[in-house]
Amino acid sequence: MSDSTSRTAPADSTGFPAHERPGFIKVAIELGTAVDDPDEPLRELDRQALARLTETVARVFRGVRPEPAEVVTCRYTETPDRDFIIDRHPNHPAIVLASPCSGHGFKFSVLSGKLAGELALSPPGDHDPPLWNKRFGFTRPAEPDDPLALEWRG
C-alpha cells in the first residue's frame, strides 16, 4: 500500500481527543524548528506543514472534517537525543532531576512522575525502579539498546 493510501499517520504527527473541546480532536505535526530565544515572537504559519497535516487527517481519520477549526503553534523543550532525563544528579545523588520534556513527554507524565517519585523516595544506590531505563540517565549509551528508543531519535 502506498503512503498516499495508507491509513497510518506519518511518524512526525500525533492525534488524540481534545478533552477541553468535546467533539474535536487535536492533531499536530512536528516541524523540528530550533528556537534560540524563547521570547522571540512565533514564526508565521507553515502553510506546507498545515497542508500535509490536513491531508493526513483526511486520510487517517474517517468521518473527521480535515480542515482545522483552529491553528495554534506550540513550543516545547527537547534534550539533544530527544529522550527524557529522569535521574539522580551525578554529583549530588540525593537530588533527583526530571525533565520529561522532549515534545512527547506530556504523553508520559504519569509514568515520569511515578519514576521520579520512586527515585526521590529511595536512598541513592538502593533502588533500581523497574521502569527506569539507562537512556533516561545523564550518561546515555552511545547507541540505544532498546529499538523503541530509535523512534524518537530519528
mmCIF file of C-alpha atoms in Angstrom:
data_model
loop_
_atom_site.group_PDB
_atom_site.id
_atom_site.type_symbol
_atom_site.label_atom_id
_atom_site.label_comp_id
_atom_site.label_asym_id
_atom_site.label_seq_id
_atom_site.Cartn_x
_atom_site.Cartn_y
_atom_site.Cartn_z
ATOM 1 C CA MET A 1 0.000 0.000 0.000
ATOM 2 C CA SER A 2 1.494 3.338 -0.972
ATOM 3 C CA ASP A 3 1.896 6.144 1.564
ATOM 4 C CA SER A 4 -0.816 8.156 -0.197
ATOM 5 C CA THR A 5 -3.439 5.470 0.522
ATOM 6 C CA SER A 6 -2.153 4.152 3.868
ATOM 7 C CA ARG A 7 -4.282 4.921 6.918
ATOM 8 C CA THR A 8 -1.117 5.186 9.002
ATOM 9 C CA ALA A 9 -0.075 8.675 10.083
ATOM 10 C CA PRO A 10 3.488 9.859 9.457
ATOM 11 C CA ALA A 11 5.890 9.450 12.391
ATOM 12 C CA ASP A 12 6.105 13.224 12.865
ATOM 13 C CA SER A 13 2.378 13.641 13.549
ATOM 14 C CA THR A 14 0.128 12.873 16.510
ATOM 15 C CA GLY A 15 -3.605 12.901 17.141
ATOM 16 C CA PHE A 16 -5.812 12.403 20.176
ATOM 17 C CA PRO A 17 -9.160 13.593 21.579
ATOM 18 C CA ALA A 18 -9.277 17.216 22.691
ATOM 19 C CA HIS A 19 -10.984 16.792 26.063
ATOM 20 C CA GLU A 20 -11.135 20.538 26.585
ATOM 21 C CA ARG A 21 -13.216 20.838 23.387
ATOM 22 C CA PRO A 22 -15.731 17.954 23.160
ATOM 23 C CA GLY A 23 -16.359 16.847 19.595
ATOM 24 C CA PHE A 24 -12.917 17.895 18.404
ATOM 25 C CA ILE A 25 -9.629 16.084 18.017
ATOM 26 C CA LYS A 26 -6.206 17.604 18.431
ATOM 27 C CA VAL A 27 -3.647 16.800 15.760
ATOM 28 C CA ALA A 28 -0.104 18.034 15.433
ATOM 29 C CA ILE A 29 2.897 17.784 13.205
ATOM 30 C CA GLU A 30 6.422 18.198 14.457
ATOM 31 C CA LEU A 31 8.465 20.628 12.417
ATOM 32 C CA GLY A 32 11.715 20.416 14.367
ATOM 33 C CA THR A 33 12.311 24.148 14.161
ATOM 34 C CA ALA A 34 15.040 25.323 16.512
ATOM 35 C CA VAL A 35 14.293 28.392 18.636
ATOM 36 C CA ASP A 36 17.282 30.256 20.018
ATOM 37 C CA ASP A 37 15.284 32.725 22.108
ATOM 38 C CA PRO A 38 12.001 31.520 23.645
ATOM 39 C CA ASP A 39 10.882 35.160 23.973
ATOM 40 C CA GLU A 40 11.098 35.788 20.230
ATOM 41 C CA PRO A 41 7.707 36.043 18.504
ATOM 42 C CA LEU A 42 6.244 32.915 16.954
ATOM 43 C CA ARG A 43 7.088 32.417 13.308
ATOM 44 C CA GLU A 44 4.496 32.635 10.590
ATOM 45 C CA LEU A 45 2.305 29.621 9.981
ATOM 46 C CA ASP A 46 3.985 26.992 7.806
ATOM 47 C CA ARG A 47 1.341 26.550 5.091
ATOM 48 C CA GLN A 48 3.036 23.457 3.609
ATOM 49 C CA ALA A 49 3.052 21.730 7.008
ATOM 50 C CA LEU A 50 -0.602 22.643 7.528
ATOM 51 C CA ALA A 51 -1.494 21.209 4.110
ATOM 52 C CA ARG A 52 0.415 17.998 4.959
ATOM 53 C CA LEU A 53 -1.378 17.711 8.291
ATOM 54 C CA THR A 54 -4.780 18.361 6.699
ATOM 55 C CA GLU A 55 -4.073 15.614 4.152
ATOM 56 C CA THR A 56 -3.067 13.247 6.954
ATOM 57 C CA VAL A 57 -6.318 13.922 8.845
ATOM 58 C CA ALA A 58 -8.347 13.325 5.670
ATOM 59 C CA ARG A 59 -6.536 10.036 5.034
ATOM 60 C CA VAL A 60 -6.289 8.639 8.559
ATOM 61 C CA PHE A 61 -9.381 9.814 10.449
ATOM 62 C CA ARG A 62 -12.590 8.657 8.789
ATOM 63 C CA GLY A 63 -15.586 10.906 9.380
ATOM 64 C CA VAL A 64 -13.485 13.851 10.579
ATOM 65 C CA ARG A 65 -13.561 17.155 8.716
ATOM 66 C CA PRO A 66 -9.879 17.618 7.809
ATOM 67 C CA GLU A 67 -9.858 21.422 7.748
ATOM 68 C CA PRO A 68 -8.789 22.809 11.115
ATOM 69 C CA ALA A 69 -11.195 24.628 13.409
ATOM 70 C CA GLU A 70 -8.202 26.377 14.961
ATOM 71 C CA VAL A 71 -4.474 26.503 14.262
ATOM 72 C CA VAL A 72 -2.114 27.002 17.190
ATOM 73 C CA THR A 73 1.652 26.766 17.248
ATOM 74 C CA CYS A 74 3.412 25.241 20.228
ATOM 75 C CA ARG A 75 6.946 25.403 21.527
ATOM 76 C CA TYR A 76 8.482 22.756 23.709
ATOM 77 C CA THR A 77 11.859 21.778 25.029
ATOM 78 C CA GLU A 78 13.923 18.799 23.960
ATOM 79 C CA THR A 79 17.048 17.093 25.109
ATOM 80 C CA PRO A 80 19.725 16.649 22.437
ATOM 81 C CA ASP A 81 18.762 12.994 21.846
ATOM 82 C CA ARG A 82 15.018 13.661 22.305
ATOM 83 C CA ASP A 83 14.700 11.348 25.318
ATOM 84 C CA PHE A 84 13.735 12.247 28.863
ATOM 85 C CA ILE A 85 16.142 12.930 31.681
ATOM 86 C CA ILE A 86 14.915 11.304 34.886
ATOM 87 C CA ASP A 87 17.881 10.524 37.082
ATOM 88 C CA ARG A 88 19.838 11.416 40.164
ATOM 89 C CA HIS A 89 22.211 14.337 39.889
ATOM 90 C CA PRO A 90 25.640 12.804 39.125
ATOM 91 C CA ASN A 91 27.441 14.850 41.819
ATOM 92 C CA HIS A 92 24.590 15.072 44.343
ATOM 93 C CA PRO A 93 22.740 11.709 44.312
ATOM 94 C CA ALA A 94 20.188 12.867 46.896
ATOM 95 C CA ILE A 95 18.819 15.239 44.235
ATOM 96 C CA VAL A 96 16.520 13.818 41.554
ATOM 97 C CA LEU A 97 16.101 15.786 38.340
ATOM 98 C CA ALA A 98 13.257 15.067 35.960
ATOM 99 C CA SER A 99 12.861 16.611 32.547
ATOM 100 C CA PRO A 100 10.180 14.581 30.756
ATOM 101 C CA CYS A 101 10.014 17.230 28.074
ATOM 102 C CA SER A 102 11.145 16.361 24.585
ATOM 103 C CA GLY A 103 7.875 17.170 22.871
ATOM 104 C CA HIS A 104 6.294 13.798 23.506
ATOM 105 C CA GLY A 105 6.789 13.951 27.272
ATOM 106 C CA PHE A 106 3.229 15.042 28.084
ATOM 107 C CA LYS A 107 2.045 11.604 26.985
ATOM 108 C CA PHE A 108 4.208 10.049 29.670
ATOM 109 C CA SER A 109 3.513 12.451 32.545
ATOM 110 C CA VAL A 110 2.044 9.785 34.838
ATOM 111 C CA LEU A 111 4.920 7.382 34.191
ATOM 112 C CA SER A 112 7.644 10.019 34.505
ATOM 113 C CA GLY A 113 6.098 11.354 37.736
ATOM 114 C CA LYS A 114 5.931 7.844 39.178
ATOM 115 C CA LEU A 115 9.531 7.182 38.219
ATOM 116 C CA ALA A 116 10.795 10.497 39.630
ATOM 117 C CA GLY A 117 8.838 9.848 42.821
ATOM 118 C CA GLU A 118 10.312 6.357 43.199
ATOM 119 C CA LEU A 119 13.813 7.741 42.808
ATOM 120 C CA ALA A 120 13.152 10.622 45.226
ATOM 121 C CA LEU A 121 11.730 8.339 47.928
ATOM 122 C CA SER A 122 14.529 5.787 47.807
ATOM 123 C CA PRO A 123 18.079 6.074 49.149
ATOM 124 C CA PRO A 124 20.681 6.685 46.436
ATOM 125 C CA GLY A 125 22.035 3.402 45.113
ATOM 126 C CA ASP A 126 19.497 1.260 46.974
ATOM 127 C CA HIS A 127 16.682 1.248 44.482
ATOM 128 C CA ASP A 128 16.566 0.354 40.815
ATOM 129 C CA PRO A 129 12.999 1.170 39.709
ATOM 130 C CA PRO A 130 11.697 -1.414 37.246
ATOM 131 C CA LEU A 131 10.524 1.317 34.867
ATOM 132 C CA TRP A 132 13.838 3.169 34.777
ATOM 133 C CA ASN A 133 15.914 2.810 31.638
ATOM 134 C CA LYS A 134 19.527 3.903 31.241
ATOM 135 C CA ARG A 135 18.513 6.028 28.275
ATOM 136 C CA PHE A 136 16.782 8.347 30.826
ATOM 137 C CA GLY A 137 20.077 8.891 32.642
ATOM 138 C CA PHE A 138 22.561 11.732 32.475
ATOM 139 C CA THR A 139 25.074 9.311 30.995
ATOM 140 C CA ARG A 140 23.497 7.948 27.824
ATOM 141 C CA PRO A 141 24.501 4.860 25.874
ATOM 142 C CA ALA A 142 26.115 5.641 22.534
ATOM 143 C CA GLU A 143 23.557 3.526 20.696
ATOM 144 C CA PRO A 144 20.124 2.783 22.087
ATOM 145 C CA ASP A 145 19.799 -0.840 23.161
ATOM 146 C CA ASP A 146 16.012 -0.617 23.011
ATOM 147 C CA PRO A 147 14.604 -0.493 19.440
ATOM 148 C CA LEU A 148 11.732 1.711 20.652
ATOM 149 C CA ALA A 149 14.240 4.437 21.510
ATOM 150 C CA LEU A 150 15.050 4.731 17.825
ATOM 151 C CA GLU A 151 11.515 6.027 17.179
ATOM 152 C CA TRP A 152 12.340 9.318 18.894
ATOM 153 C CA ARG A 153 15.970 9.526 17.852
ATOM 154 C CA GLY A 154 15.280 9.557 14.127
#
